[in-house]
Amino acid sequence: MKKSIKDFNLKNKRVIIRVDFNVPIKDEKIIDDNRIKMSLKTINYAIEKGAKVILLSHLGRIKTLEDKNQNSLKIVSNRLSELLGKRVIFIDTTRGEKLDNAVKKLKNGDVLLIENTRFEDLNGNLESNNNDELGKYWASLGDIFINDAFATSHRSHASNVGIASNLESGIGFLVEDELEKIGKTIDNPKRPFAVILGGAKVSDKIGVIKNLVKKADFILIGGGMAYTFLKASGCNIGLSLIDEQSIDFCKQLLNGYKEKIILPVDSIVSKVFNKDITLKNNNEFDYNDMALDIGNRTINLFKDILKNCNTIIWNGPLGYYEVESYSNGTKEILDFLSKSKKEVIIGGGDTSSAAINFGYKNSFTHISTGGGASLELLEGKILPGIDAIDNK
Ligand code: AMP
């Protein structure tokens, strides 16, 4: 078991917290500040316990000087200050005398935010390649390191693994919650246990399927990835999304787990994107039909299975949900599950966005904050950013 922030005496200590402030920004405005809000519990806890709080986060990808100009955390520090109701000291650099001096001046309960960690990527990807010297330098600024950025925990970066390798460390409340809700649910589901998988490519989900097919009672497959399975089972899928390299994998899986794997029986198809939208059964596809959502019979089939299940983990939208005409399957299943009072875990990335954007933010047991990180947890992998944290 990993140490948690609660296992440390934080008073008078310089506590470095790796948070996830990677928020969407447009025209110098934060479009969605949910990630900042999700970090408040850990930050406030550290403030209340009398720590000198030092925050690190990345924002976007930094490949050019232009990226750098557009991705300063200054705007985030202003919003954080509003949310905390106190001043946040923002240091517009990732290392050096200015930062060292500001850290030295910190008093108990102060909060300091360091500039975007990925600015270090302009200098040979030092952050993303977990440069040893950079990790050591950031660690030298603190006494304790807390990882509360779940969404980057599947990466071995200087701002998580690098610091944790050089300092006493623990996890924050957000990471603790993710590990508890996703990790423990997979190991100890209430049965029957169903996994819903969707999204574009089978190849991205092979690890998840391999790990969960033995543990789950049902795997319901929708979204673009369903059509590679349907092709593998001999259906004509027209011009629907296909992942040729995964056909053999799909065939093997369908042979081995016939009863567990549930595929769409009908789909919403178009010949031209967002035009002539038609509902078709599996055997009715024309050569130029593109399936972009699951159909009504499939929605009912999924609901019939889900109504008897007690734990449901869902990763990947069931259709091209970004476009209204193809969002019905994802919405219907979200709505059904939101009313079901079952243990429902929404596994990050597009599925979490869909759940939040369609109004189901508070309707489920858990909505993960990490796309890639939650996928790797579902694959049964150990995340490097968590692995590097001290054990109890
Ligand atoms: P992933 O990142 O693999 O979970 O894929 C998410 C993406 O899959 C979203 O952008 C969806 O629009 C897309 N998607 C879902 N269903 C389909 C479909 N039937 N055809 C094409 N794209 C789809």
mmCIF file of N, CA and C and ligand atoms in Angstrom, residues 197-202 204-205 222-227 239-242 267-268 273 290-294 315-323 326 330 348-351 375, ligand 1:
data_model
loop_
_atom_site.group_PDB
_atom_site.id
_atom_site.type_symbol
_atom_site.label_atom_id
_atom_site.label_comp_id
_atom_site.label_asym_id
_atom_site.label_seq_id
_atom_site.Cartn_x
_atom_site.Cartn_y
_atom_site.Cartn_z
ATOM 1 N N LEU A 197 -17.071 -1.417 -23.538
ATOM 2 C CA LEU A 197 -15.931 -0.839 -24.252
ATOM 3 C C LEU A 197 -16.397 -0.213 -25.566
ATOM 4 N N GLY A 198 -15.854 0.952 -25.854
ATOM 5 C CA GLY A 198 -16.169 1.608 -27.115
ATOM 6 C C GLY A 198 -14.949 2.390 -27.557
ATOM 7 N N GLY A 199 -15.183 3.420 -28.377
ATOM 8 C CA GLY A 199 -14.052 4.200 -28.873
ATOM 9 C C GLY A 199 -13.629 3.702 -30.238
ATOM 10 N N ALA A 200 -12.524 4.239 -30.704
ATOM 11 C CA ALA A 200 -12.179 4.046 -32.101
ATOM 12 C C ALA A 200 -11.460 2.736 -32.418
ATOM 13 N N LYS A 201 -10.352 2.481 -31.729
ATOM 14 C CA LYS A 201 -9.482 1.396 -32.197
ATOM 15 C C LYS A 201 -9.431 0.207 -31.248
ATOM 16 N N VAL A 202 -9.548 -0.983 -31.793
ATOM 17 C CA VAL A 202 -9.415 -2.195 -30.975
ATOM 18 C C VAL A 202 -7.999 -2.255 -30.392
ATOM 19 N N ASP A 204 -6.016 -0.139 -29.299
ATOM 20 C CA ASP A 204 -5.795 0.628 -28.059
ATOM 21 C C ASP A 204 -6.355 -0.097 -26.835
ATOM 22 N N LYS A 205 -7.285 -1.006 -27.072
ATOM 23 C CA LYS A 205 -7.993 -1.622 -25.933
ATOM 24 C C LYS A 205 -7.644 -3.105 -25.759
ATOM 25 N N GLY A 222 -19.190 -1.529 -28.195
ATOM 26 C CA GLY A 222 -19.844 -0.603 -29.119
ATOM 27 C C GLY A 222 -18.782 0.302 -29.718
ATOM 28 N N GLY A 223 -19.214 1.450 -30.263
ATOM 29 C CA GLY A 223 -18.257 2.397 -30.831
ATOM 30 C C GLY A 223 -17.611 1.847 -32.092
ATOM 31 N N GLY A 224 -16.611 2.590 -32.586
ATOM 32 C CA GLY A 224 -15.939 2.189 -33.822
ATOM 33 C C GLY A 224 -15.314 0.807 -33.714
ATOM 34 N N MET A 225 -14.839 0.446 -32.523
ATOM 35 C CA MET A 225 -14.120 -0.823 -32.393
ATOM 36 C C MET A 225 -15.028 -2.049 -32.605
ATOM 37 N N ALA A 226 -16.328 -1.858 -32.454
ATOM 38 C CA ALA A 226 -17.245 -3.001 -32.597
ATOM 39 C C ALA A 226 -17.215 -3.564 -34.013
ATOM 40 N N TYR A 227 -16.911 -2.695 -34.998
ATOM 41 C CA TYR A 227 -17.038 -3.142 -36.393
ATOM 42 C C TYR A 227 -15.876 -4.042 -36.810
ATOM 43 N N LEU A 239 -18.174 0.738 -45.000
ATOM 44 C CA LEU A 239 -16.988 1.597 -44.820
ATOM 45 C C LEU A 239 -16.790 1.987 -43.344
ATOM 46 N N SER A 240 -17.360 1.208 -42.444
ATOM 47 C CA SER A 240 -17.196 1.503 -41.014
ATOM 48 C C SER A 240 -15.734 1.367 -40.620
ATOM 49 N N LEU A 241 -15.421 1.967 -39.472
ATOM 50 C CA LEU A 241 -14.044 1.932 -38.966
ATOM 51 C C LEU A 241 -13.558 0.490 -38.858
ATOM 52 N N ILE A 242 -12.340 0.261 -39.349
ATOM 53 C CA ILE A 242 -11.788 -1.100 -39.259
ATOM 54 C C ILE A 242 -10.331 -1.019 -38.800
ATOM 55 N N SER A 267 -27.141 -0.640 -36.145
ATOM 56 C CA SER A 267 -26.308 0.568 -36.065
ATOM 57 C C SER A 267 -26.959 1.726 -36.802
ATOM 58 N N ILE A 268 -26.548 2.928 -36.413
ATOM 59 C CA ILE A 268 -26.927 4.127 -37.164
ATOM 60 C C ILE A 268 -25.839 4.312 -38.222
ATOM 61 N N PHE A 273 -20.955 11.569 -44.184
ATOM 62 C CA PHE A 273 -20.940 11.916 -42.761
ATOM 63 C C PHE A 273 -21.997 12.976 -42.424
ATOM 64 N N MET A 290 -21.320 3.727 -43.424
ATOM 65 C CA MET A 290 -20.406 3.917 -42.284
ATOM 66 C C MET A 290 -21.257 3.865 -41.023
ATOM 67 N N ALA A 291 -20.927 2.944 -40.114
ATOM 68 C CA ALA A 291 -21.685 2.857 -38.857
ATOM 69 C C ALA A 291 -21.076 3.829 -37.854
ATOM 70 N N LEU A 292 -21.911 4.728 -37.330
ATOM 71 C CA LEU A 292 -21.370 5.769 -36.451
ATOM 72 C C LEU A 292 -22.019 5.801 -35.064
ATOM 73 N N ASP A 293 -22.984 4.912 -34.848
ATOM 74 C CA ASP A 293 -23.570 4.797 -33.500
ATOM 75 C C ASP A 293 -24.257 3.440 -33.410
ATOM 76 N N ILE A 294 -24.501 3.002 -32.183
ATOM 77 C CA ILE A 294 -25.276 1.767 -32.031
ATOM 78 C C ILE A 294 -26.764 2.100 -32.227
ATOM 79 N N ASN A 315 -15.372 2.136 -20.643
ATOM 80 C CA ASN A 315 -14.310 2.913 -21.285
ATOM 81 C C ASN A 315 -14.529 2.987 -22.793
ATOM 82 N N GLY A 316 -14.756 4.196 -23.287
ATOM 83 C CA GLY A 316 -14.904 4.411 -24.729
ATOM 84 C C GLY A 316 -16.350 4.664 -25.122
ATOM 85 N N PRO A 317 -16.607 5.799 -25.826
ATOM 86 C CA PRO A 317 -17.978 6.119 -26.239
ATOM 87 C C PRO A 317 -18.528 5.094 -27.234
ATOM 88 N N LEU A 318 -19.859 4.962 -27.270
ATOM 89 C CA LEU A 318 -20.490 3.914 -28.088
ATOM 90 C C LEU A 318 -20.765 4.367 -29.512
ATOM 91 N N GLY A 319 -20.481 5.625 -29.789
ATOM 92 C CA GLY A 319 -20.644 6.147 -31.140
ATOM 93 C C GLY A 319 -19.812 7.406 -31.285
ATOM 94 N N TYR A 320 -19.939 8.032 -32.451
ATOM 95 C CA TYR A 320 -19.226 9.293 -32.712
ATOM 96 C C TYR A 320 -19.992 10.387 -31.963
ATOM 97 N N TYR A 321 -19.825 10.365 -30.627
ATOM 98 C CA TYR A 321 -20.711 11.126 -29.730
ATOM 99 C C TYR A 321 -20.533 12.640 -29.841
ATOM 100 N N GLU A 322 -19.423 13.081 -30.435
ATOM 101 C CA GLU A 322 -19.179 14.521 -30.548
ATOM 102 C C GLU A 322 -20.216 15.171 -31.473
ATOM 103 N N VAL A 323 -20.810 14.359 -32.370
ATOM 104 C CA VAL A 323 -21.821 14.872 -33.303
ATOM 105 C C VAL A 323 -23.186 14.380 -32.826
ATOM 106 N N TYR A 326 -25.046 11.186 -33.795
ATOM 107 C CA TYR A 326 -24.466 9.871 -33.479
ATOM 108 C C TYR A 326 -24.205 9.708 -31.973
ATOM 109 N N THR A 330 -24.586 6.526 -26.686
ATOM 110 C CA THR A 330 -23.805 6.903 -25.504
ATOM 111 C C THR A 330 -24.724 7.573 -24.479
ATOM 112 N N GLY A 348 -12.459 7.420 -17.767
ATOM 113 C CA GLY A 348 -11.519 8.414 -18.284
ATOM 114 C C GLY A 348 -11.673 8.796 -19.754
ATOM 115 N N GLY A 349 -10.845 9.784 -20.168
ATOM 116 C CA GLY A 349 -10.783 10.226 -21.566
ATOM 117 C C GLY A 349 -12.135 10.671 -22.107
ATOM 118 N N ASP A 350 -12.455 10.176 -23.311
ATOM 119 C CA ASP A 350 -13.685 10.587 -23.992
ATOM 120 C C ASP A 350 -14.943 10.206 -23.218
ATOM 121 N N THR A 351 -14.907 9.067 -22.536
ATOM 122 C CA THR A 351 -16.117 8.628 -21.813
ATOM 123 C C THR A 351 -16.423 9.577 -20.661
ATOM 124 N N LEU A 375 -6.799 3.781 -18.479
ATOM 125 C CA LEU A 375 -6.709 2.648 -19.399
ATOM 126 C C LEU A 375 -5.633 1.661 -18.923
HETATM 127 P P1 AMP B 1 -10.907 6.201 -28.048
HETATM 128 O O1 AMP B 1 -9.919 7.291 -27.806
HETATM 129 O O2 AMP B 1 -10.325 4.995 -28.700
HETATM 130 O O3 AMP B 1 -11.742 5.879 -26.818
HETATM 131 O O4 AMP B 1 -11.913 6.764 -29.142
HETATM 132 C C1 AMP B 1 -12.789 7.800 -28.923
HETATM 133 C C2 AMP B 1 -13.263 8.280 -30.262
HETATM 134 O O5 AMP B 1 -13.926 7.216 -30.919
HETATM 135 C C3 AMP B 1 -14.240 9.412 -30.160
HETATM 136 O O6 AMP B 1 -13.682 10.546 -30.791
HETATM 137 C C4 AMP B 1 -15.450 8.906 -30.945
HETATM 138 O O7 AMP B 1 -16.026 9.872 -31.768
HETATM 139 C C5 AMP B 1 -14.865 7.802 -31.777
HETATM 140 N N1 AMP B 1 -15.893 6.839 -32.211
HETATM 141 C C6 AMP B 1 -16.784 6.192 -31.461
HETATM 142 N N2 AMP B 1 -17.585 5.424 -32.200
HETATM 143 C C7 AMP B 1 -17.205 5.584 -33.482
HETATM 144 C C8 AMP B 1 -17.646 5.052 -34.737
HETATM 145 N N3 AMP B 1 -18.665 4.194 -34.816
HETATM 146 N N4 AMP B 1 -16.972 5.440 -35.847
HETATM 147 C C9 AMP B 1 -15.954 6.301 -35.775
HETATM 148 N N5 AMP B 1 -15.486 6.842 -34.632
HETATM 149 C C10 AMP B 1 -16.106 6.497 -33.499
#
